[in-house]
């Protein structure tokens, strides 16, 4: 029989990994949609209307599936982690409730106007709906990350005994909600979301541009895909370098507040100085793959880089090793390799951005087939990097659920059996993977259908059922 603690952790990990795809797409698309709407209203150019309508469809699908998977995720705190809910509910419930009352209501209310109201409200009100939807999407991240960041660096609370149980009670809401980790997580997460969507846009645009300009296939409304590629590339040029710089500063903060997690990220077991930061790491044996230790890895990296990261710039600085911490260690291999892959992807995105920017500057963006293939292959990698980052964040904190306050074995529902936990794990796996498959199928159909016709052309089509070109030819024939 599977251990109920292990089954509950696997279930929460699986549902979170699937769920996070949808808010990443929604949050990343939000600033694009606000910009496209502003430009459409300001200039009246058809390309912005097409961009707004096409990407709004994907946003709406992501919002619906993200809402369903997110609500169910919150119920798991009651079913599988009742002990955690009882202990931290007073503090943890506040941000979740505010997320529903403020962010979700704002987003859901104005999404209807944004999706269906272009011809029913004024330009100003329509622009307001775009901003409100985008604001609601990002506000949702604010409250979720406040709750999660408190679990990383808990502040502003006291442990009191109530009905025979130790529970968290808030003594300083400002310190609790604006804890030291929150600004780091929020900036890193939101920038990662926009970067992920930039890669999706650049990858999709590159696919159609490659087929048209390199292979010579006729692609209808190719100007739409060229614009999609360019907007994705511009966003990538902004977000990719920022993510690397911010990630460096974020790592320093992690060392200061969670040194055990930082040691796991770098596989430092013995306290040491001048620790390298490996960009590429190759284990010297199979054992090193499953039990990585910085000294037993052949890698290509920066000598003293990890020490430099941890100390605000001193390559000779000493890093506290895992063996100096009492109690169980986090799964070092999972944390170490997830961090390595995330960092490698981050540098790849910077290279990709500057490569694309250089080819654009040289006037060769639309003809560089190799760049197009690289962008196409990188389409899902932004979301993958986000997933890896969350693995580092959550697994690196183990065995703590709330850092220094509550361990994972204490958080699971006490009377939950292994059979019950396994049964729900299988059920959630089927449902969530099914929802992910359905989401990818629907988004695939939207992409294959291509960009919508501009409103004026669509109106002509609707008026007589004849495509615009055919109507023009008919008029010429009549004149003759």
XYZ file of C-alpha atoms in Angstrom, residues 297-475:
179
model
C 30.866 16.523 -11.133
C 32.718 17.305 -14.321
C 31.194 20.491 -15.532
C 31.544 23.600 -17.573
C 30.901 26.495 -15.331
C 32.123 29.596 -13.620
C 34.824 29.039 -10.979
C 33.626 30.546 -7.740
C 30.284 31.340 -9.369
C 28.078 29.750 -6.688
C 30.069 31.514 -3.945
C 29.707 34.743 -5.890
C 25.926 34.199 -6.164
C 25.551 33.571 -2.452
C 27.670 36.460 -1.243
C 26.785 39.434 -3.449
C 29.959 39.164 -5.475
C 32.731 37.394 -3.506
C 33.974 34.300 -5.441
C 35.964 33.168 -2.383
C 32.919 33.201 -0.084
C 32.079 30.115 1.964
C 28.861 28.206 1.311
C 27.331 26.232 4.144
C 27.066 22.560 3.148
C 24.075 20.226 3.517
C 25.863 18.103 6.114
C 25.864 21.035 8.520
C 22.049 20.981 8.748
C 20.325 18.675 11.214
C 17.499 16.377 10.150
C 16.507 15.048 6.727
C 17.742 16.691 3.530
C 15.643 17.700 0.504
C 15.834 15.367 -2.535
C 19.105 16.886 -3.735
C 19.161 15.262 -7.185
C 15.699 16.640 -8.072
C 16.567 20.136 -6.878
C 20.063 20.189 -8.379
C 19.069 19.019 -11.873
C 15.895 21.114 -11.974
C 17.949 24.194 -11.105
C 20.622 23.296 -13.688
C 18.042 22.850 -16.469
C 16.209 26.047 -15.525
C 19.411 28.094 -15.582
C 20.523 26.527 -18.873
C 17.144 27.333 -20.441
C 17.387 30.899 -19.142
C 20.710 31.436 -20.896
C 19.372 29.745 -24.047
C 16.472 32.210 -24.116
C 18.932 35.128 -23.896
C 20.962 33.685 -26.788
C 17.786 33.125 -28.798
C 16.587 36.672 -28.165
C 19.845 38.313 -29.267
C 20.157 35.941 -32.237
C 16.689 36.917 -33.423
C 17.301 40.593 -32.693
C 20.532 40.567 -34.675
C 18.933 38.873 -37.690
C 16.035 41.330 -37.544
C 18.478 44.265 -37.425
C 20.235 42.825 -40.492
C 16.891 42.531 -42.314
C 17.139 38.701 -42.432
C 14.570 37.728 -39.790
C 12.060 36.312 -42.270
C 14.573 34.241 -44.238
C 16.706 32.655 -41.472
C 15.446 29.058 -41.513
C 17.819 27.920 -38.743
C 16.549 30.642 -36.411
C 12.966 29.696 -37.274
C 13.668 26.056 -36.344
C 15.277 27.122 -33.056
C 12.256 29.276 -32.202
C 9.839 26.486 -33.120
C 11.730 23.991 -30.933
C 11.713 26.501 -28.066
C 7.949 27.150 -28.147
C 7.122 25.121 -24.973
C 10.444 25.654 -23.202
C 9.385 28.806 -21.347
C 6.564 26.915 -19.616
C 9.003 24.053 -18.934
C 11.405 26.513 -17.265
C 8.547 27.757 -15.045
C 7.755 24.171 -14.033
C 11.410 23.525 -13.186
C 11.528 26.720 -11.142
C 8.540 25.609 -9.092
C 10.156 22.225 -8.495
C 13.228 24.007 -7.103
C 11.024 26.250 -4.953
C 8.795 23.542 -3.520
C 11.046 20.469 -3.390
C 14.048 22.490 -2.203
C 12.104 23.498 0.928
C 11.578 19.871 2.018
C 11.139 18.430 4.568
C 9.396 21.654 5.583
C 5.927 22.605 4.359
C 6.183 25.874 6.269
C 9.872 26.664 6.601
C 10.986 26.033 10.184
C 7.385 25.679 11.432
C 5.728 22.551 10.033
C 7.121 19.453 8.332
C 5.430 17.575 5.487
C 4.564 14.486 7.563
C 2.700 16.727 10.021
C 0.687 18.460 7.282
C -1.197 15.509 5.796
C -4.707 14.567 6.951
C -4.091 12.289 9.927
C -6.847 9.700 9.272
C -6.237 9.514 5.514
C -5.454 5.943 4.441
C -3.026 4.872 1.742
C -5.915 3.404 -0.290
C -7.893 6.659 -0.191
C -4.880 8.758 -1.106
C -3.922 6.418 -3.966
C -7.485 6.339 -5.284
C -7.729 10.129 -5.454
C -4.214 10.326 -6.927
C -5.271 8.078 -9.824
C -8.551 9.947 -10.257
C -6.913 13.362 -10.310
C -4.209 12.115 -12.693
C -6.854 10.955 -15.190
C -8.953 14.136 -14.921
C -6.090 16.652 -14.987
C -4.201 14.959 -17.816
C -7.499 14.734 -19.689
C -8.117 18.453 -19.197
C -4.578 19.245 -20.365
C -5.061 17.114 -23.485
C -8.418 18.791 -24.204
C -6.844 22.230 -23.722
C -4.006 21.453 -26.142
C -6.522 20.093 -28.671
C -8.677 23.247 -28.522
C -5.674 25.580 -28.740
C -4.385 23.514 -31.666
C -7.696 24.006 -33.479
C -7.531 27.767 -32.852
C -4.002 27.906 -34.302
C -4.900 25.757 -37.297
C -7.931 27.965 -38.005
C -5.524 30.894 -38.190
C -6.133 34.565 -37.571
C -9.685 35.906 -37.946
C -10.462 38.102 -40.909
C -10.509 41.835 -40.150
C -13.969 43.015 -39.119
C -14.587 44.950 -42.342
C -13.775 41.919 -44.501
C -15.844 39.652 -42.286
C -18.774 42.061 -42.625
C -18.488 41.884 -46.410
C -18.444 38.098 -46.271
C -21.473 38.033 -44.036
C -23.428 40.456 -46.213
C -23.617 38.377 -49.379
C -21.815 35.174 -48.515
C -19.160 35.965 -51.099
C -15.460 36.331 -50.257
C -14.165 39.881 -50.801
C -11.905 38.952 -53.695
C -14.715 37.190 -55.543
C -17.016 40.160 -54.956
C -14.407 42.509 -56.426
C -14.010 40.282 -59.471
C -17.787 40.249 -59.923
C -17.899 44.037 -59.843
